[in-house]
PDB file of C-alpha atoms in Angstrom:
ATOM      1  CA  MET A   1     -81.472 111.788 -10.433  1.00  0.00           C
ATOM      2  CA  GLN A   2     -81.955 109.150 -11.509  1.00  0.00           C
ATOM      3  CA  HIS A   3     -84.810 106.131 -11.035  1.00  0.00           C
ATOM      4  CA  PRO A   4     -84.683 104.842  -7.725  1.00  0.00           C
ATOM      5  CA  ARG A   5     -85.937 101.178  -9.657  1.00  0.00           C
ATOM      6  CA  LEU A   6     -82.718 101.644 -12.113  1.00  0.00           C
ATOM      7  CA  SER A   7     -80.383 102.021  -9.701  1.00  0.00           C
ATOM      8  CA  SER A   8     -80.970  98.383  -8.120  1.00  0.00           C
ATOM      9  CA  THR A   9     -80.793  96.481 -10.948  1.00  0.00           C
ATOM     10  CA  ARG A  10     -77.502  98.353 -11.963  1.00  0.00           C
ATOM     11  CA  MET A  11     -76.650  96.685  -9.015  1.00  0.00           C
ATOM     12  CA  PHE A  12     -77.858  93.381  -9.075  1.00  0.00           C
ATOM     13  CA  HIS A  13     -76.413  92.602 -12.430  1.00  0.00           C
ATOM     14  CA  ALA A  14     -72.877  94.615 -11.068  1.00  0.00           C
ATOM     15  CA  MET A  15     -72.795  91.274  -9.001  1.00  0.00           C
ATOM     16  CA  PRO A  16     -71.817  87.683 -10.411  1.00  0.00           C
ATOM     17  CA  CYS A  17     -74.576  85.630  -9.924  1.00  0.00           C
ATOM     18  CA  PRO A  18     -74.631  82.060 -10.746  1.00  0.00           C
ATOM     19  CA  SER A  19     -76.294  80.545 -13.718  1.00  0.00           C
ATOM     20  CA  PRO A  20     -77.923  77.853 -15.967  1.00  0.00           C
ATOM     21  CA  SER A  21     -75.741  79.069 -18.607  1.00  0.00           C
ATOM     22  CA  ARG A  22     -72.606  80.179 -16.741  1.00  0.00           C
ATOM     23  CA  ALA A  23     -71.833  77.837 -15.238  1.00  0.00           C
ATOM     24  CA  SER A  24     -69.021  75.443 -16.388  1.00  0.00           C
ATOM     25  CA  PRO A  25     -69.226  72.050 -18.179  1.00  0.00           C
ATOM     26  CA  THR A  26     -67.113  69.947 -15.534  1.00  0.00           C
ATOM     27  CA  ALA A  27     -69.354  71.442 -12.991  1.00  0.00           C
ATOM     28  CA  ALA A  28     -72.075  70.444 -14.083  1.00  0.00           C
ATOM     29  CA  SER A  29     -70.605  66.808 -14.922  1.00  0.00           C
ATOM     30  CA  ALA A  30     -69.047  67.264 -11.803  1.00  0.00           C
ATOM     31  CA  ARG A  31     -72.799  67.976 -10.274  1.00  0.00           C
ATOM     32  CA  ALA A  32     -74.619  64.747 -12.569  1.00  0.00           C
ATOM     33  CA  TYR A  33     -71.508  62.062 -10.718  1.00  0.00           C
ATOM     34  CA  THR A  34     -72.597  63.805  -6.825  1.00  0.00           C
ATOM     35  CA  THR A  35     -75.742  63.349  -7.330  1.00  0.00           C
ATOM     36  CA  GLY A  36     -75.808  59.463  -9.032  1.00  0.00           C
ATOM     37  CA  ALA A  37     -73.654  58.594  -6.126  1.00  0.00           C
ATOM     38  CA  SER A  38     -76.186  59.881  -3.340  1.00  0.00           C
ATOM     39  CA  SER A  39     -78.307  57.396  -5.613  1.00  0.00           C
ATOM     40  CA  LYS A  40     -76.585  54.709  -4.707  1.00  0.00           C
ATOM     41  CA  PRO A  41     -77.730  52.479  -1.982  1.00  0.00           C
ATOM     42  CA  ALA A  42     -75.955  51.490   0.484  1.00  0.00           C
ATOM     43  CA  LEU A  43     -73.764  48.780   0.779  1.00  0.00           C
ATOM     44  CA  SER A  44     -75.002  45.052   2.309  1.00  0.00           C
ATOM     45  CA  ARG A  45     -72.211  43.566   4.927  1.00  0.00           C
ATOM     46  CA  HIS A  46     -70.978  41.068   3.004  1.00  0.00           C
ATOM     47  CA  ALA A  47     -70.719  43.453   0.532  1.00  0.00           C
ATOM     48  CA  HIS A  48     -69.131  45.828   2.602  1.00  0.00           C
ATOM     49  CA  PHE A  49     -66.868  42.977   3.646  1.00  0.00           C
ATOM     50  CA  TYR A  50     -66.187  41.744   0.151  1.00  0.00           C
ATOM     51  CA  SER A  51     -65.219  45.392  -0.659  1.00  0.00           C
ATOM     52  CA  ASP A  52     -62.411  44.967   2.027  1.00  0.00           C
ATOM     53  CA  LEU A  53     -61.552  41.667   2.011  1.00  0.00           C
ATOM     54  CA  VAL A  54     -60.610  41.035  -1.600  1.00  0.00           C
ATOM     55  CA  PRO A  55     -58.566  43.576  -2.234  1.00  0.00           C
ATOM     56  CA  GLY A  56     -56.179  42.557   0.228  1.00  0.00           C
ATOM     57  CA  MET A  57     -56.039  39.425  -0.661  1.00  0.00           C
ATOM     58  CA  ILE A  58     -54.787  38.995  -4.237  1.00  0.00           C
ATOM     59  CA  PRO A  59     -50.700  40.221  -3.324  1.00  0.00           C
ATOM     60  CA  ILE A  60     -51.309  37.375  -1.420  1.00  0.00           C
ATOM     61  CA  ALA A  61     -52.686  34.533  -3.911  1.00  0.00           C
ATOM     62  CA  LEU A  62     -50.321  36.193  -6.287  1.00  0.00           C
ATOM     63  CA  LEU A  63     -47.319  35.029  -3.687  1.00  0.00           C
ATOM     64  CA  GLY A  64     -49.145  32.363  -2.849  1.00  0.00           C
ATOM     65  CA  SER A  65     -49.375  30.793  -6.561  1.00  0.00           C
ATOM     66  CA  ALA A  66     -45.790  32.356  -7.095  1.00  0.00           C
ATOM     67  CA  ILE A  67     -44.644  30.151  -4.280  1.00  0.00           C
ATOM     68  CA  TYR A  68     -46.363  27.098  -5.321  1.00  0.00           C
ATOM     69  CA  LEU A  69     -45.498  26.994  -8.757  1.00  0.00           C
ATOM     70  CA  GLY A  70     -41.582  26.969  -7.698  1.00  0.00           C
ATOM     71  CA  ALA A  71     -42.058  24.227  -5.138  1.00  0.00           C
ATOM     72  CA  ARG A  72     -43.886  22.063  -8.264  1.00  0.00           C
ATOM     73  CA  LEU A  73     -40.868  23.551 -10.443  1.00  0.00           C
ATOM     74  CA  LEU A  74     -38.243  21.994  -7.628  1.00  0.00           C
ATOM     75  CA  GLN A  75     -40.036  18.882  -7.140  1.00  0.00           C
ATOM     76  CA  SER A  76     -39.793  18.006 -10.605  1.00  0.00           C
ATOM     77  CA  ASN A  77     -36.400  19.145 -11.454  1.00  0.00           C
ATOM     78  CA  LEU A  78     -35.381  16.325  -8.343  1.00  0.00           C
ATOM     79  CA  ALA A  79     -37.577  14.183  -9.913  1.00  0.00           C
ATOM     80  CA  HIS A  80     -36.168  14.239 -12.978  1.00  0.00           C
ATOM     81  CA  GLU A  81     -32.523  13.935 -11.759  1.00  0.00           C
ATOM     82  CA  LYS A  82     -32.858  11.503  -9.984  1.00  0.00           C
ATOM     83  CA  TYR A  83     -34.785   9.149 -12.799  1.00  0.00           C
ATOM     84  CA  LEU A  84     -31.554   9.921 -14.287  1.00  0.00           C
ATOM     85  CA  GLU A  85     -29.667   8.673 -12.055  1.00  0.00           C
ATOM     86  CA  GLU A  86     -30.693   5.685 -11.903  1.00  0.00           C
ATOM     87  CA  SER A  87     -31.660   5.757 -15.377  1.00  0.00           C
ATOM     88  CA  ARG A  88     -27.518   5.991 -15.725  1.00  0.00           C
ATOM     89  CA  ALA A  89     -27.375   2.968 -12.724  1.00  0.00           C
ATOM     90  CA  ARG A  90     -29.758   0.744 -14.945  1.00  0.00           C
ATOM     91  CA  VAL A  91     -27.433   1.517 -18.450  1.00  0.00           C
ATOM     92  CA  ARG A  92     -24.305   1.261 -16.291  1.00  0.00           C
ATOM     93  CA  GLU A  93     -25.283  -2.658 -15.354  1.00  0.00           C
ATOM     94  CA  LEU A  94     -27.191  -3.380 -18.680  1.00  0.00           C
ATOM     95  CA  GLU A  95     -22.706  -2.664 -19.995  1.00  0.00           C
ATOM     96  CA  ALA A  96     -22.207  -4.556 -17.893  1.00  0.00           C
ATOM     97  CA  GLU A  97     -23.858  -7.648 -18.634  1.00  0.00           C
ATOM     98  CA  VAL A  98     -23.302  -6.918 -21.704  1.00  0.00           C
ATOM     99  CA  GLU A  99     -19.357  -7.170 -21.524  1.00  0.00           C
ATOM    100  CA  ALA A 100     -19.656  -9.871 -19.552  1.00  0.00           C
ATOM    101  CA  LEU A 101     -22.007 -11.610 -22.851  1.00  0.00           C
ATOM    102  CA  ARG A 102     -19.811 -10.609 -25.067  1.00  0.00           C
ATOM    103  CA  ASN A 103     -16.569 -12.844 -23.004  1.00  0.00           C
ATOM    104  CA  GLN A 104     -18.702 -15.836 -22.204  1.00  0.00           C
ATOM    105  CA  GLN A 105     -19.595 -15.633 -26.582  1.00  0.00           C
ATOM    106  CA  THR A 106     -15.930 -14.695 -27.242  1.00  0.00           C
ATOM    107  CA  GLN A 107     -14.397 -17.764 -24.414  1.00  0.00           C
ATOM    108  CA  ALA A 108     -16.826 -20.238 -26.133  1.00  0.00           C
ATOM    109  CA  GLN A 109     -15.749 -19.595 -29.879  1.00  0.00           C
ATOM    110  CA  TYR A 110     -12.304 -19.980 -28.611  1.00  0.00           C
ATOM    111  CA  ALA A 111     -13.471 -23.668 -27.384  1.00  0.00           C
ATOM    112  CA  ILE A 112     -14.907 -24.012 -30.949  1.00  0.00           C
ATOM    113  CA  SER A 113     -12.104 -22.928 -32.485  1.00  0.00           C
ATOM    114  CA  ASP A 114      -9.933 -25.022 -30.242  1.00  0.00           C
ATOM    115  CA  ALA A 115     -11.825 -28.520 -30.817  1.00  0.00           C
ATOM    116  CA  THR A 116     -12.616 -27.848 -34.535  1.00  0.00           C
ATOM    117  CA  HIS A 117      -8.657 -27.999 -34.926  1.00  0.00           C
ATOM    118  CA  VAL A 118      -8.055 -30.425 -32.812  1.00  0.00           C
ATOM    119  CA  ARG A 119     -10.482 -32.487 -34.412  1.00  0.00           C
ATOM    120  CA  ASP A 120      -9.029 -31.732 -37.751  1.00  0.00           C
ATOM    121  CA  THR A 121      -5.768 -32.747 -36.348  1.00  0.00           C
ATOM    122  CA  HIS A 122      -7.868 -35.874 -35.494  1.00  0.00           C
ATOM    123  CA  ALA A 123      -8.750 -36.070 -38.683  1.00  0.00           C
ATOM    124  CA  THR A 124      -5.650 -35.250 -40.986  1.00  0.00           C
ATOM    125  CA  ASP A 125      -4.226 -38.145 -38.981  1.00  0.00           C
ATOM    126  CA  ALA A 126      -6.203 -40.740 -39.627  1.00  0.00           C
ATOM    127  CA  LYS A 127      -5.852 -39.382 -43.212  1.00  0.00           C
ATOM    128  CA  SER A 128      -2.368 -39.888 -43.441  1.00  0.00           C
ATOM    129  CA  ARG A 129      -2.241 -43.583 -41.866  1.00  0.00           C
ATOM    130  CA  SER A 130      -4.836 -45.244 -44.839  1.00  0.00           C
ATOM    131  CA  TRP A 131      -4.749 -44.748 -48.342  1.00  0.00           C
ATOM    132  CA  TRP A 132      -8.641 -45.511 -48.557  1.00  0.00           C
ATOM    133  CA  PRO A 133     -10.793 -42.367 -47.794  1.00  0.00           C
ATOM    134  CA  TRP A 134     -13.045 -44.517 -46.522  1.00  0.00           C
ATOM    135  CA  TRP A 135     -10.433 -47.214 -44.402  1.00  0.00           C
TER     136      TRP A 135
END
């Protein structure tokens, strides 16, 4: 028969016992994180308010920024188109003014050439009348 003390020892070793040497490394690290988290102080009311508010505001801020930039781009394009239309109208006005000035210049040249032709005609008539050049 066995000694009563030996039988109890066997019984004790037969049951699995969690010991620090047998614990898994993940359980030890998990334990370290949970103890660290519980040691943090509670958040203030302001911190809690902003931690609830800010994550929800990020998509709204991004959407608002996208809408604003789109509106600015549209405004810029419309302003550029208006500028181009005004520039084209001004160019047409200047081209019409240049055409009018060319017509005036051409008419003035015809008038000058007609006057020169008439003067030359009178000069040749005067030369044919006198055989002295100064007479």
